[in-house]
Amino acid sequence: MRVLLVEDDLTASRGLVAMLKAHAMVVDAVDTGEEALELVRLYDYDVVLLDLVLPDMEGYEVVRRLRAARVETPVMILSGLARPQAKVKGFGMGADDFITKPFDGQELVARIQAVVRRTKGFAQPSLSVGPLTLNLGSREVSVAGAPVHLTGKEYAILELLTLRKGLVLTKEAFLNHLYGGMDEPEVKIIDVFICKLRKKLAQAGADNLIGTVWGRGYVLRDPQQAGTRFPSAPVASPAASLKPSTVAA
């Protein structure tokens, strides 16, 4: 899961990055609203964690501009403001959740997972596609109830495919999601990961979920959508002028 953290308090930012990294998330951390707006346009984030007090603009303005630009990435506001009016304004601007500081780290992770699940169309705690079930909290994978043991990178690829079910993802998108632009290996490593992942799923009885769209990338297909033409997920190259603090799990 990839997270954009917008927090100008360096100590708080470092603490949150470390905590999210411990839960196998990739985090880009910036300290201004303008940087956040630019990065959300460039990358396909699962969620934005946004402080309200930023040096260049209020967090409310960040949310307003994202929604005005029809960016649907879920936004969770993290703020020391506890009064109801602050929360009402945040939700009114288009935020998906509002967490008052200080908060428990486990609660934050659980609420991130809940928001991401809902925005991706999964109402249940586990994500299910055909016989495949993936639990975001425990990072456990099963096929028809039988556990499938995956490496960290294999799980991250399957999670990305599941959360973007039906969208074609390029190899570059996988690299960016797995490594966050830091020390990325050759792109052909994605073919190796996909091959191993397919083999494990096939051995468990799910050999038709990950499809190859030649010249475009890979897609997780619902078995009920055989023959469907799949759109591509948005992909962008990093902006040289933006250098977020990125931590890869």
XYZ file of C-alpha atoms in Angstrom:
249
model
C 0.000 0.000 0.000
C 1.361 3.437 -0.902
C 0.742 6.451 1.325
C 1.377 10.179 0.906
C 2.037 11.832 4.270
C 1.674 15.627 4.399
C 3.114 16.810 7.725
C 5.406 19.776 8.410
C 6.462 18.637 11.903
C 9.665 16.705 11.164
C 9.575 14.676 14.375
C 5.949 13.672 13.875
C 6.605 12.884 10.221
C 9.542 10.615 10.993
C 7.555 8.787 13.639
C 4.624 8.189 11.318
C 6.863 7.038 8.466
C 8.584 4.528 10.756
C 5.256 3.237 12.057
C 3.735 2.854 8.590
C 6.904 1.206 7.309
C 6.577 -1.365 10.107
C 3.193 -2.246 8.577
C 4.758 -2.817 5.140
C 3.611 0.443 3.560
C 5.555 2.632 1.146
C 5.457 6.270 2.277
C 6.219 9.535 0.501
C 6.522 12.356 3.051
C 6.257 16.059 2.165
C 5.729 19.167 4.282
C 3.759 21.540 2.053
C 0.386 21.527 0.384
C 1.775 22.401 -3.056
C 4.120 19.407 -2.987
C 1.245 17.184 -1.962
C -0.959 18.400 -4.809
C 1.806 17.812 -7.343
C 2.643 14.306 -6.109
C -0.992 13.195 -6.072
C -1.192 14.203 -9.725
C 1.946 12.192 -10.499
C 1.411 8.994 -8.515
C -1.379 6.547 -7.827
C -1.593 6.667 -4.021
C -3.892 4.490 -1.957
C -4.437 7.226 0.650
C -3.276 10.716 1.677
C -2.631 11.469 5.364
C -2.970 15.225 5.741
C -2.188 17.634 8.564
C -4.346 20.762 8.631
C -1.619 23.248 9.604
C 0.892 23.560 6.754
C 3.340 26.400 5.999
C 1.830 27.347 2.629
C -1.896 26.610 2.959
C -4.486 24.992 5.175
C -5.076 21.284 4.781
C -8.696 22.135 3.991
C -7.486 23.927 0.853
C -5.490 20.858 -0.192
C -8.630 18.714 0.048
C -10.724 21.316 -1.798
C -8.250 21.535 -4.678
C -7.928 17.760 -4.941
C -11.674 17.305 -5.183
C -12.040 20.261 -7.567
C -9.532 18.502 -9.835
C -11.643 15.315 -9.561
C -8.879 13.439 -7.756
C -10.618 10.604 -5.920
C -7.678 9.427 -3.776
C -9.005 9.021 -0.209
C -7.843 11.704 2.236
C -7.540 11.201 5.991
C -7.036 14.369 8.038
C -4.711 14.105 11.050
C -5.212 17.112 13.313
C -4.936 18.345 16.860
C -8.245 20.183 16.392
C -10.909 18.252 18.282
C -13.889 20.576 17.937
C -16.802 19.243 15.866
C -16.709 22.251 13.530
C -13.230 21.280 12.314
C -14.378 17.759 11.481
C -17.559 18.974 9.797
C -15.529 21.351 7.612
C -13.070 18.591 6.696
C -15.811 16.188 5.664
C -17.587 18.991 3.840
C -14.460 19.620 1.751
C -14.332 15.961 0.743
C -12.130 14.253 3.348
C -12.851 10.564 3.986
C -11.823 10.417 7.647
C -10.679 12.721 10.443
C -8.400 11.515 13.249
C -7.634 13.694 16.245
C -4.051 13.870 17.554
C -2.703 12.204 19.586
C -3.932 8.884 18.218
C -3.057 5.211 18.605
C -0.892 3.835 15.811
C -2.851 0.598 15.546
C -6.094 2.542 15.192
C -4.583 4.687 12.442
C -3.470 1.610 10.478
C -6.891 -0.028 10.910
C -8.665 3.111 9.712
C -6.315 3.451 6.727
C -7.133 -0.118 5.720
C -10.871 0.470 6.200
C -10.869 3.656 4.104
C -8.834 2.039 1.315
C -11.089 -1.032 1.277
C -14.231 1.049 1.007
C -12.921 3.319 -1.742
C -11.826 0.274 -3.766
C -15.262 -1.299 -3.472
C -14.537 -3.918 -0.797
C -16.993 -3.764 2.104
C -15.637 -6.757 4.031
C -12.436 -6.829 6.155
C -10.875 -9.195 3.596
C -10.561 -8.598 -0.146
C -11.977 -11.427 -2.242
C -11.688 -12.045 -5.984
C -12.966 -15.419 -7.125
C -11.402 -18.066 -4.849
C -8.689 -15.637 -3.703
C -8.922 -13.917 -0.320
C -6.438 -11.316 0.896
C -6.469 -9.837 4.409
C -4.954 -6.339 4.562
C -4.536 -6.445 8.324
C -2.780 -9.781 8.745
C -1.279 -9.854 5.205
C -2.533 -13.421 4.882
C -3.552 -14.883 1.522
C -5.702 -17.927 0.889
C -7.306 -19.681 -2.054
C -10.576 -21.475 -1.331
C -9.669 -21.309 2.352
C -6.200 -22.858 1.957
C -3.292 -20.570 2.974
C -0.813 -19.427 0.328
C 2.622 -18.435 1.602
C 4.077 -15.429 -0.215
C 7.234 -13.366 0.147
C 6.911 -9.690 1.055
C 7.328 -8.542 -2.546
C 4.914 -11.173 -3.877
C 2.307 -10.074 -1.340
C 2.824 -6.396 -2.227
C 2.287 -7.155 -5.924
C -0.846 -9.190 -5.234
C -2.198 -6.479 -2.907
C -1.652 -3.824 -5.580
C -3.342 -5.969 -8.237
C -6.269 -6.729 -5.926
C -6.848 -3.117 -4.882
C -6.799 -2.154 -8.567
C -8.759 -5.141 -9.840
C -9.600 -4.742 -13.511
C -6.932 -2.107 -14.207
C -3.866 -2.896 -16.284
C -0.700 -2.050 -14.318
C 2.629 -1.483 -16.065
C 5.883 -2.960 -14.833
C 7.025 0.577 -14.028
C 3.973 1.009 -11.791
C 4.922 -2.144 -9.879
C 8.523 -0.971 -9.486
C 7.402 2.399 -8.178
C 4.964 0.785 -5.753
C 7.504 -1.740 -4.457
C 10.542 0.497 -4.194
C 9.172 4.051 -4.151
C 11.854 5.256 -6.555
C 14.668 4.143 -4.239
C 17.303 1.689 -5.546
C 14.958 0.211 -8.124
C 16.219 -2.980 -9.847
C 15.781 -3.732 -13.550
C 12.176 -3.752 -14.718
C 12.417 -7.415 -15.730
C 12.396 -8.347 -12.018
C 8.622 -7.770 -12.138
C 8.256 -10.621 -14.636
C 10.128 -12.864 -12.197
C 7.885 -11.864 -9.278
C 4.715 -12.349 -11.364
C 5.909 -15.757 -12.577
C 6.537 -16.975 -9.028
C 3.263 -15.501 -7.787
C 1.285 -17.162 -10.583
C 2.925 -20.505 -9.831
C 1.983 -20.347 -6.146
C -1.590 -19.315 -6.913
C -1.925 -22.051 -9.552
C -0.692 -24.682 -7.118
C -3.382 -23.492 -4.704
C -6.092 -23.725 -7.370
C -6.238 -20.154 -8.742
C -4.386 -20.288 -12.042
C -6.424 -17.802 -14.063
C -6.490 -14.616 -11.992
C -3.416 -12.673 -13.170
C -3.567 -11.897 -16.847
C -0.965 -10.473 -19.208
C -2.002 -7.646 -21.505
C 0.753 -7.694 -24.084
C 2.588 -4.416 -24.476
C 0.780 -2.906 -21.475
C 1.278 -4.937 -18.293
C -0.614 -7.188 -15.898
C -4.166 -7.232 -14.567
C -6.059 -9.115 -11.878
C -9.183 -10.484 -13.515
C -12.376 -11.525 -11.821
C -13.188 -15.018 -13.145
C -16.686 -13.721 -13.947
C -15.225 -11.107 -16.306
C -13.705 -13.430 -18.876
C -13.326 -11.632 -22.194
C -13.580 -8.159 -20.682
C -11.326 -5.408 -22.056
C -9.404 -3.784 -19.230
C -8.416 -0.091 -18.925
C -4.930 0.972 -17.936
C -4.170 2.539 -14.588
C -2.702 6.069 -14.741
C 1.096 6.083 -14.769
C 3.425 9.059 -14.496
C 7.130 9.638 -14.198
C 8.638 11.259 -11.115
C 9.031 15.016 -11.113
C 12.697 15.905 -10.887
C 11.954 18.992 -8.836
C 10.128 17.043 -6.133
C 12.117 14.887 -3.760
C 9.825 13.464 -1.105
C 11.211 11.435 1.746
C 10.401 7.900 0.557
C 10.593 4.769 2.661
C 10.008 1.375 1.101
C 8.988 -1.665 3.085
